[in-house]
Coordinates of C-alpha atoms and ligand atoms in Angstrom, one line a residue:
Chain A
X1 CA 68.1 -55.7 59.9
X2 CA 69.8 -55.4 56.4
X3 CA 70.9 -52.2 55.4
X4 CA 68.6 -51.8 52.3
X5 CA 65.8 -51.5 55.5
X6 CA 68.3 -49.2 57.6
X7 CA 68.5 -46.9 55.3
X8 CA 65.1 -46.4 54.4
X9 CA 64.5 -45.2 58.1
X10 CA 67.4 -43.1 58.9
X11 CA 65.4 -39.7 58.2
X12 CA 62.6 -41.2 60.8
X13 CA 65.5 -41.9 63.0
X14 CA 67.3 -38.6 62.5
X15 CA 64.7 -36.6 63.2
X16 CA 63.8 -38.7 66.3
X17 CA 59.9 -39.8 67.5
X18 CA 60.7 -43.2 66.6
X19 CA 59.3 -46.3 68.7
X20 CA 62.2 -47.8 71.1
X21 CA 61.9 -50.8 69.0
X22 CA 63.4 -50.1 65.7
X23 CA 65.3 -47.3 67.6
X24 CA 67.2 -49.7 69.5
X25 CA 67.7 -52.0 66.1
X26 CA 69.5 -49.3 64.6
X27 CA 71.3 -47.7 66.5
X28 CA 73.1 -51.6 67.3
X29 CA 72.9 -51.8 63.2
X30 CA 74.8 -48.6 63.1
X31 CA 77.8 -49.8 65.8
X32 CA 78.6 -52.0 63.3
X33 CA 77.9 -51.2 59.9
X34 CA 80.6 -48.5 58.2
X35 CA 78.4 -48.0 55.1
X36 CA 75.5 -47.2 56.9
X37 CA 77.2 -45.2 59.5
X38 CA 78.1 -42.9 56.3
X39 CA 74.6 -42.2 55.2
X40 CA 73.7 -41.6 58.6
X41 CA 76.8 -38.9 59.4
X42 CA 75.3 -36.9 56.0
X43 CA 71.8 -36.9 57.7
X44 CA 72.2 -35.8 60.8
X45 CA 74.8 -33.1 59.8
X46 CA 72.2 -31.6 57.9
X47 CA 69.6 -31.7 60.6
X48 CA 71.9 -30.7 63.5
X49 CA 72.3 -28.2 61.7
X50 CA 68.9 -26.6 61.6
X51 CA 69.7 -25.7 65.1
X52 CA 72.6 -23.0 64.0
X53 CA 70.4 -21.5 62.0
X54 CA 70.1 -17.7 63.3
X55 CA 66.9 -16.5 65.1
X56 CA 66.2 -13.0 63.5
X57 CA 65.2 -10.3 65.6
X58 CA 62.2 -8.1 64.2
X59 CA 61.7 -4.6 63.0
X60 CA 60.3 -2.5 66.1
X61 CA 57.5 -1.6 63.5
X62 CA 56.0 -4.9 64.2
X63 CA 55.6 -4.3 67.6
X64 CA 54.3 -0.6 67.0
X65 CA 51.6 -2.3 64.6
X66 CA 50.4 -4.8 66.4
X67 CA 49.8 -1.9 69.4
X68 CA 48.0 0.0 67.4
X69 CA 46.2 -2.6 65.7
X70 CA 45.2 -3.8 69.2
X71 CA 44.1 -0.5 70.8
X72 CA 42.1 0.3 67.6
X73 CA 40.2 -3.4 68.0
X74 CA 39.8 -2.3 71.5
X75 CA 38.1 1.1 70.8
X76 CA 36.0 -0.7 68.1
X77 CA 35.2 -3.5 70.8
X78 CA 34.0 -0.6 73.4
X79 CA 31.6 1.0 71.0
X80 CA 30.1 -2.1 70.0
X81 CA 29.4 -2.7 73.3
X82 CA 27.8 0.5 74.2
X83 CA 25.5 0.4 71.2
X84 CA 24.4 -3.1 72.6
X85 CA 23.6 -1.6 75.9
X86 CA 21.3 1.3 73.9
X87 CA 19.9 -1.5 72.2
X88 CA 19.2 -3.2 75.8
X89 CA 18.0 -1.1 77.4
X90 CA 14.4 -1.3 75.5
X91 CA 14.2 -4.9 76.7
X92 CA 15.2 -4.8 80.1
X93 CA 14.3 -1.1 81.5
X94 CA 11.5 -2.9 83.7
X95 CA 13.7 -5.0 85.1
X96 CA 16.9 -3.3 85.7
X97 CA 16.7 0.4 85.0
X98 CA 14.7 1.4 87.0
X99 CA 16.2 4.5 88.5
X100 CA 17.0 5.1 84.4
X101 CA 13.6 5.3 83.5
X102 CA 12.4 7.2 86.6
X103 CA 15.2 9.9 85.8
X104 CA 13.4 10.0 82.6
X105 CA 10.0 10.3 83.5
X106 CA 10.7 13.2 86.2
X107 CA 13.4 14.8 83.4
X108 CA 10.5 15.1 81.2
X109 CA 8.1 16.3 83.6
X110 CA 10.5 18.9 84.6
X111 CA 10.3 19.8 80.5
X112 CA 6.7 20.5 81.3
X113 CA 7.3 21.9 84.4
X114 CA 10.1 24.0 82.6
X115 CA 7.7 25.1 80.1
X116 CA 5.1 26.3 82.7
X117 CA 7.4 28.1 84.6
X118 CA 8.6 30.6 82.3
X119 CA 5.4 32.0 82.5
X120 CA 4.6 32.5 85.7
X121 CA 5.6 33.5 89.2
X122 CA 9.0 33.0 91.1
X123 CA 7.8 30.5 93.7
X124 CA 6.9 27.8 91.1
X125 CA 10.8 28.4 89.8
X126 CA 11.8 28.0 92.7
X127 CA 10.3 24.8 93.4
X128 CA 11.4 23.8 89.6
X129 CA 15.2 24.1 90.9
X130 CA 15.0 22.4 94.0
X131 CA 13.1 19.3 91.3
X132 CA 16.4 19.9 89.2
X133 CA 18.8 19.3 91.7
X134 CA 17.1 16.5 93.3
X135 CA 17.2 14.5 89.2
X136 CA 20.9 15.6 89.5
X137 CA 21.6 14.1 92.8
X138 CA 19.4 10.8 91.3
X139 CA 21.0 10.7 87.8
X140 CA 24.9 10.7 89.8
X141 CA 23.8 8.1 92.3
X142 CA 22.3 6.0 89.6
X143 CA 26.2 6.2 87.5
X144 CA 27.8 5.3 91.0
X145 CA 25.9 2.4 91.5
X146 CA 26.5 1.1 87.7
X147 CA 30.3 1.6 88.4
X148 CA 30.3 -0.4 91.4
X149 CA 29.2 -3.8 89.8
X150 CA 30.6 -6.6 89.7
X151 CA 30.1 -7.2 85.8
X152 CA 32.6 -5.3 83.8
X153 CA 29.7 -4.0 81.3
X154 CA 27.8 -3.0 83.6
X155 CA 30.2 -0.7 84.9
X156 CA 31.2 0.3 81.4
X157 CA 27.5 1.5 81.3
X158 CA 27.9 3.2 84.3
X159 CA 30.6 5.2 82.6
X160 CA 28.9 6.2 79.6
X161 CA 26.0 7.0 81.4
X162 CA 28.5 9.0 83.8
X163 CA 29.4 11.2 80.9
X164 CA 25.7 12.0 80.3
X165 CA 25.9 14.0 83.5
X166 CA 26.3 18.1 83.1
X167 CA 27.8 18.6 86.5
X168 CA 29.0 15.3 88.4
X169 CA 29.7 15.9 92.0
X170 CA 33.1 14.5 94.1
X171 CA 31.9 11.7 94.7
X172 CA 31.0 11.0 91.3
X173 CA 34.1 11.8 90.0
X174 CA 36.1 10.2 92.5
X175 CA 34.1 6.8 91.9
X176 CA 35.3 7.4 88.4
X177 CA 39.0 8.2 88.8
X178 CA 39.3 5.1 91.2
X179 CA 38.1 3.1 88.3
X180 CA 40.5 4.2 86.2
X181 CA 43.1 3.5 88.7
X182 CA 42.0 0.1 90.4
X183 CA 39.5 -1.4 87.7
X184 CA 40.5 -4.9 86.6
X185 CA 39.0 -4.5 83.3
X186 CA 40.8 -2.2 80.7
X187 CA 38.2 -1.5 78.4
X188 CA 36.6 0.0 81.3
X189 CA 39.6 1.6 82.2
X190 CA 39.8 3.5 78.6
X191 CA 36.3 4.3 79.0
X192 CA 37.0 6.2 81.6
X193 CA 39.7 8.0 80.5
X194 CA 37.3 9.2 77.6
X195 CA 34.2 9.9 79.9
X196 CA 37.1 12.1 82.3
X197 CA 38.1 14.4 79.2
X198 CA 34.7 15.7 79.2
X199 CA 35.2 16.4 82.5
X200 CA 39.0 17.5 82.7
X201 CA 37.9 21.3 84.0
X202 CA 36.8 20.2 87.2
X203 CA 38.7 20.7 90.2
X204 CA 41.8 18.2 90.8
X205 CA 40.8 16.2 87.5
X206 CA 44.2 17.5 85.7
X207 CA 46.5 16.6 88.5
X208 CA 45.2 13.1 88.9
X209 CA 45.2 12.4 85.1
X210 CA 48.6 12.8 85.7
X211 CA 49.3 11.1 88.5
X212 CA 47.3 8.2 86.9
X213 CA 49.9 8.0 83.8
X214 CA 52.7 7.5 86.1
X215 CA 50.4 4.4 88.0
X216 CA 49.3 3.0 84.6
X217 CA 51.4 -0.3 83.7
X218 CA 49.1 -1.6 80.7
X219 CA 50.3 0.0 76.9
X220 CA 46.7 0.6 75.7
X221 CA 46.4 3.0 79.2
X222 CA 49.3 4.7 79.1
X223 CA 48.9 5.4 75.2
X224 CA 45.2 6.4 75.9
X225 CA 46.5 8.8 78.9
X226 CA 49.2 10.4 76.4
X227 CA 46.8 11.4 74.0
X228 CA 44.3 13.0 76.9
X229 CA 46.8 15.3 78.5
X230 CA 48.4 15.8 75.2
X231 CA 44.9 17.3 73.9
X232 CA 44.4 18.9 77.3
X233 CA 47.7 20.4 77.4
X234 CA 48.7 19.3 80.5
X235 CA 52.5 20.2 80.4
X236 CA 52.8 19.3 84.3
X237 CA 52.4 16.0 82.9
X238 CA 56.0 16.4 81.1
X239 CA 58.1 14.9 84.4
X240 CA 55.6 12.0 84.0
X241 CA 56.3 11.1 80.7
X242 CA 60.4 11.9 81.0
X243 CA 60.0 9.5 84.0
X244 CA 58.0 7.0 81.1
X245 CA 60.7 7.2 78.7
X246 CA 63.6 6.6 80.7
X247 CA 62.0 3.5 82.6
X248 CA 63.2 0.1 80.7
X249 CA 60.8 -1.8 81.9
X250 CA 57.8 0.1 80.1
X251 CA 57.1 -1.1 76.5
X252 CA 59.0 0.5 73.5
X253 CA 55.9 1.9 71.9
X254 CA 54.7 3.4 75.0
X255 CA 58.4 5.0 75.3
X256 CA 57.9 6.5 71.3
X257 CA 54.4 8.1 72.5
X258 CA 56.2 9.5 75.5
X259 CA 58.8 11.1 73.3
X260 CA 56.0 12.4 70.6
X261 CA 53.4 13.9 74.0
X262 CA 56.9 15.9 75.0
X263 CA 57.5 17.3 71.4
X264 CA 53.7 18.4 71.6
X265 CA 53.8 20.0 75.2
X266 CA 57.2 22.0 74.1
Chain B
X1 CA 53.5 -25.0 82.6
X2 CA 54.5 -22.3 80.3
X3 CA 51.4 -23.4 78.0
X4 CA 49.1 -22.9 80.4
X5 CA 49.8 -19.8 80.9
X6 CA 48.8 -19.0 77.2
X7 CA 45.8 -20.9 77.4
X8 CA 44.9 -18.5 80.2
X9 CA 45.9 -15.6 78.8
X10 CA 43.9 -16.6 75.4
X11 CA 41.1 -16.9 77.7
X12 CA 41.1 -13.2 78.9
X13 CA 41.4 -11.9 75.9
X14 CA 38.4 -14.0 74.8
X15 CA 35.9 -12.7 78.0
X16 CA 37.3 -9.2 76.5
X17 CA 40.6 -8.2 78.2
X18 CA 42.2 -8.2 75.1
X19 CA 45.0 -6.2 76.4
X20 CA 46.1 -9.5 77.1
X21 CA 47.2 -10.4 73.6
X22 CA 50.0 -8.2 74.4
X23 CA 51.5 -10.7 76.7
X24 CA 51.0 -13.4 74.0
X25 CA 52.4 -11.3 71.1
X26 CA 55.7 -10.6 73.4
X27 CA 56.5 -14.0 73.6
X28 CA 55.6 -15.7 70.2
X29 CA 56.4 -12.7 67.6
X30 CA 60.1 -13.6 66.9
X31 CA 59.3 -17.1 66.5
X32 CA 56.3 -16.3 64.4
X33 CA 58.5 -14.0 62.5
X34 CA 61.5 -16.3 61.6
X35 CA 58.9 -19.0 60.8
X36 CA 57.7 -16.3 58.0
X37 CA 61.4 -15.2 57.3
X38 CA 62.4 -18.3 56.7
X39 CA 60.1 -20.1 54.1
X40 CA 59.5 -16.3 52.1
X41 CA 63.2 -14.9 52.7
X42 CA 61.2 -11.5 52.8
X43 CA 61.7 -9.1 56.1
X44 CA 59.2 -6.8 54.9
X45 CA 56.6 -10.0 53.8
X46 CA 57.0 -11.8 57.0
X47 CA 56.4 -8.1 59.1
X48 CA 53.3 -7.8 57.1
X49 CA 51.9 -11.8 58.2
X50 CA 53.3 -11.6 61.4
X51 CA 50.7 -8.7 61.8
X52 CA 48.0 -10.8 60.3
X53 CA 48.3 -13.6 62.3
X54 CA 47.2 -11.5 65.3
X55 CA 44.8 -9.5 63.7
X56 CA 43.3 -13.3 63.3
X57 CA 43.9 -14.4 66.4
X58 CA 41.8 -11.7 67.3
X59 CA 38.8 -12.2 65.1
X60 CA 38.8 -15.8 65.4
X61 CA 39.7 -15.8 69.3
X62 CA 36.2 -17.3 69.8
X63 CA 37.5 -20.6 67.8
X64 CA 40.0 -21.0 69.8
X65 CA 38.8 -23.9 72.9
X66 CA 41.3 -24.6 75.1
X67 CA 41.7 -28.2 74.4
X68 CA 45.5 -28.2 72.5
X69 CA 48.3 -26.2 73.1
X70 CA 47.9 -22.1 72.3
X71 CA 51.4 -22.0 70.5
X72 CA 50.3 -25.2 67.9
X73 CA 47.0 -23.2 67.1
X74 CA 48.9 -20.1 67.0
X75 CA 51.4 -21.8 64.1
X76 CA 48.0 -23.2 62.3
X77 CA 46.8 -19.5 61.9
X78 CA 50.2 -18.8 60.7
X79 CA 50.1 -21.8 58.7
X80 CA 46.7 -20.3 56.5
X81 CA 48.6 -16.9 56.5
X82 CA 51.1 -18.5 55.0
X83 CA 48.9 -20.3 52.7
X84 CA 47.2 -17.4 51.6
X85 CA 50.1 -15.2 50.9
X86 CA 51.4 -17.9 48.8
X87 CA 47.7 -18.1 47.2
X88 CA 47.5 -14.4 46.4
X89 CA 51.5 -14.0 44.6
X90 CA 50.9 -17.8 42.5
X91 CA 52.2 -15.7 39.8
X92 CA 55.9 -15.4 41.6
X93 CA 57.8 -18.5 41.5
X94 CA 57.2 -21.1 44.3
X95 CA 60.2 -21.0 45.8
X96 CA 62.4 -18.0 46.3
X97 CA 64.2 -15.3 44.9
X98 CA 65.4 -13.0 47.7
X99 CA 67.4 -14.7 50.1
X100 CA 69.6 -12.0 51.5
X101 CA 67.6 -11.6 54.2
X102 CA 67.4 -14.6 55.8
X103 CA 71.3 -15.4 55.0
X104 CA 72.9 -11.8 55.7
X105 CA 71.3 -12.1 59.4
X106 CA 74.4 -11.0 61.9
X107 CA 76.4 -14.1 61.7
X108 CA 77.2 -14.7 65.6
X109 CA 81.4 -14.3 65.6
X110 CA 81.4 -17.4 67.9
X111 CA 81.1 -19.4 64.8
X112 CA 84.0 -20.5 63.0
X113 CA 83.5 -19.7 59.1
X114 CA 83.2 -23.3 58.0
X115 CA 80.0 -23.8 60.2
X116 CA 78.9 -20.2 58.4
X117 CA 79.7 -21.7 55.4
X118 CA 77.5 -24.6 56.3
X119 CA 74.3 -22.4 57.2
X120 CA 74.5 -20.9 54.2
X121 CA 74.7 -24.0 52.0
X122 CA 71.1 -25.0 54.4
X123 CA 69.6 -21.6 53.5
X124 CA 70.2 -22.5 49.7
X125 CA 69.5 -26.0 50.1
X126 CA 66.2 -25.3 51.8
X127 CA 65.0 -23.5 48.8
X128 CA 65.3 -26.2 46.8
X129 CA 62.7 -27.9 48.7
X130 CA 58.6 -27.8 48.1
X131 CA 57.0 -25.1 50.2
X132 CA 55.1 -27.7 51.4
X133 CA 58.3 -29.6 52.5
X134 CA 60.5 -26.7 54.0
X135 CA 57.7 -25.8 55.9
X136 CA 57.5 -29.6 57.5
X137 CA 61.1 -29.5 58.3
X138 CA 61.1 -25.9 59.9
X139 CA 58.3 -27.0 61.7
X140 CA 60.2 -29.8 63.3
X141 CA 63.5 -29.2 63.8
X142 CA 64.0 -25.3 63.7
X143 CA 60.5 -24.7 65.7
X144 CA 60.5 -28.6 67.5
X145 CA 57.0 -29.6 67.1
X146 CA 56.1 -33.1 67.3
X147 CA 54.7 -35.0 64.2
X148 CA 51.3 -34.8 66.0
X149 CA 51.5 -31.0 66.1
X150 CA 52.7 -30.2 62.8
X151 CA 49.9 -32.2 61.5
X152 CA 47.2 -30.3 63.9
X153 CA 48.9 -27.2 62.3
X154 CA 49.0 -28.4 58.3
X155 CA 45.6 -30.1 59.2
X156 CA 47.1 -33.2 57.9
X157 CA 47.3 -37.1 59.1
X158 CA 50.0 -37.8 61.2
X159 CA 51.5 -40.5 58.9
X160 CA 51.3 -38.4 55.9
X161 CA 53.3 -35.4 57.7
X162 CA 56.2 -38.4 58.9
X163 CA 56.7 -39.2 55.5
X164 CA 57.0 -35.6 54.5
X165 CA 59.5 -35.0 56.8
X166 CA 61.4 -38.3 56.3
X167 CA 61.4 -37.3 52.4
X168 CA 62.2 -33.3 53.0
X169 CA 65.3 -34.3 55.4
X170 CA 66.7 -37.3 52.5
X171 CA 65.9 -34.3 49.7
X172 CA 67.4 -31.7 51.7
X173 CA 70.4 -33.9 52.5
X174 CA 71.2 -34.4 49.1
X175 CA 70.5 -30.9 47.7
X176 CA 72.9 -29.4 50.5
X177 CA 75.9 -32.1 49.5
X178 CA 75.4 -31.3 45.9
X179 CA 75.9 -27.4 46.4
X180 CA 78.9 -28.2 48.8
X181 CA 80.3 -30.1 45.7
X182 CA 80.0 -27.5 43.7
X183 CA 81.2 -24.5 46.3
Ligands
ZN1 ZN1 74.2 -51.3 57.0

């Protein structure tokens, strides 16, 4: 090879991916030629040294953007969602809501029946209440049964529809808090933390919300959970988020929110 | 397989578990953000498209297949960002003006001050270069993509990227041994 045609392909060579061929030819060329040796030297200094150059590390705002970049997408995501599943439900009641519909039907009867009563005797009332609870008892069977599908929308139907519910019973609200602890989706997970603030006066609800927070391990969770007890004023939930801020392994924004829920509770 | 790994979690966040994201934006911020850092020489610029490439990432997840490698699509998202910043300040000069950023970064006290010297002189000397060209070059030897990738992520033929980078490295080459002349 002559050394006009050497030095044409030192960069290729340099910055390596070159076939074996012309890889081998140089490299011999190279042994024995001074002048090319030279240029070669200058090139690969410069490239070599591409590998000294310093890796910055990034402002922690970055990360505390992107979080809340992400948990507002996922919010926005959730909502979306749930207006879909209004939007459903005037194509598929026949098929698959059923129980839906039939709570309907007898809710609206009961408006009649409601109606009637007012005006006349005590026996008809009391038939009217035993009607109400037995909708009740439907409309929570009917959110249990959404929040045990397999489909993650489904069961983040079953949560909205949950919080449609006046008075859930335990074994609503249980189904519900087990979501929030074991689900696999976290969109469902949130959802559920928003359908439990309506319902953070029942019995037990507080101390689990708390005991949740310390079982949480994803950001948009923890953040979520923060804000609930925060608004709730939970301030037994203060050794939970001293216990958050002073474990390493939880993320840096979900330590900040920590921080800014024990300033609130003070 | 570290890539798969990405490719799966890219796929969560596409059937909705975009929790998941976090995972991805733990391991690939820094690099995203020194790919920004260097080629604008802006902190607060490159915070600002480090954030846009995952706001993409997340509106475009659904154009993302699974065929290549999640870290070369990532770097062609970045590559538009990059693009597009570039697009919207046309009036500033094409190369840069504030460099103290990328050269003040801590200088590791392992190094001996001639080798600082020497980064320094590449920082200067890589602003010489065509956007078009330092962005090749970081590409390949500060990132180590393959020609094949960088021209997936500059949507360029493979050939046309090799003779970039052979160009960018002779250029840069001669551009740093000028300034180390003159210094
Ligand atoms: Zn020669």
């Amino acid at each position: 090879m002559l050394c006009i045609q050497v030095k044409k392909m030192l960069p290729e060579y340099v910055l390596g991916e070159m076939d074996d061929k012309n890889y081998g030819q140089i490299k011999q060329h190279l042994d024995h030629c001074e002048n090319c040796r030279l240029a070669y030297n200058k090139l690969f200094k410069v490239s070599a040294l591409f590998d000294k150059l310093p890796e910055n590390e990034p402002d922690t705002i970055v990360k505390i953007r992107f979080y809340k970049m992400l948990t507002h997408f996922s919010a926005t995501a959730l909502q979306k969602r749930q207006q879909k599943f209004n939007f459903a439900i005037g194509n598929l009641w026949a098929r698959r809501f059923v129980p839906q519909m039939a709570v309907a039907v007898i809710s609206l009867f009961l408006g009649f029946l409601a109606g009637y009563t007012f005006s006349t005797n005590g026996e008809t009332k009391k038939q009217f209440l035993v009607l109400q609870d037995q909708v009740d008892q439907m409309k929570q069977m009917v959110g249990i049964s959404m929040l045990q599908q397999t489909s993650a929308s489904e069961r983040l139907r079953g949560v909205s529809y949950s919080r449609s519910i006046q008075q859930p019973d335990q074994t609503l609200l249980q189904t519900l808090l087990t979501a929030l602890n074991t689900d696999p989706n976290v969109n469902v997970r949130l959802a559920v933390v928003d359908a439990l603030y309506s319902f953070h006066n029942e019995p037990n609800i507080r101390e689990q919300l708390v005991q949740s927070l310390s079982q949480q391990t994803s950001p948009l969770l923890q953040i979520a959970l923060i804000d609930l007890l925060v608004d709730i004023r939970e301030k037994k939930s203060l050794e939970a988020l001293r216990t958050l801020i002073s474990n390493q392994t939880v993320s840096d924004v979900v330590r900040q929110k920590a921080q800014w829920g024990i300033q609130q509770l003070l | 397989m570290p890539q798969n790994t990405d490719t799966q979690l890219m796929r969560e966040v596409q059937s909705g578990e975009t929790e998941k994201l976090g995972v991805l934006f733990e391991k690939h911020n820094k690099a995203l953000y020194n790919y920004f850092l260097k080629q604008t020489g802006s902190q607060p610029v490159s915070q600002d498209l480090v954030q846009d490439v995952f706001y993409r990432i997340l509106k475009y997840r659904h154009t993302y297949r699974g065929k290549g490698e999640f870290r070369t699509w990532m770097f062609s998202i970045a590559h538009h960002v990059r693009i597009d910043h570039y697009r919207k300040h046309k009036h500033k000069s094409d190369t840069l003006d504030i460099e103290t950023d990328v050269v003040d970064s801590s200088p590791d006290p392992e190094e001996t001050a001639n080798q600082q010297d020497s980064i320094a002189l590449l920082h200067k000397a890589l602003l010489k270069l065509s956007v078009e060209k330092r962005e090749i070059l970081l590409l390949k030897n500060f990132h180590h993509f393959k020609y094949k990738q960088i021209a997936q992520i500059t949507k360029s033929s493979l050939p046309a990227v090799k003779t970039k980078a052979c160009r960018a490295l002779k250029e840069l080459t001669d551009e740093f041994n000028k300034l180390a002349e003159v210094s």
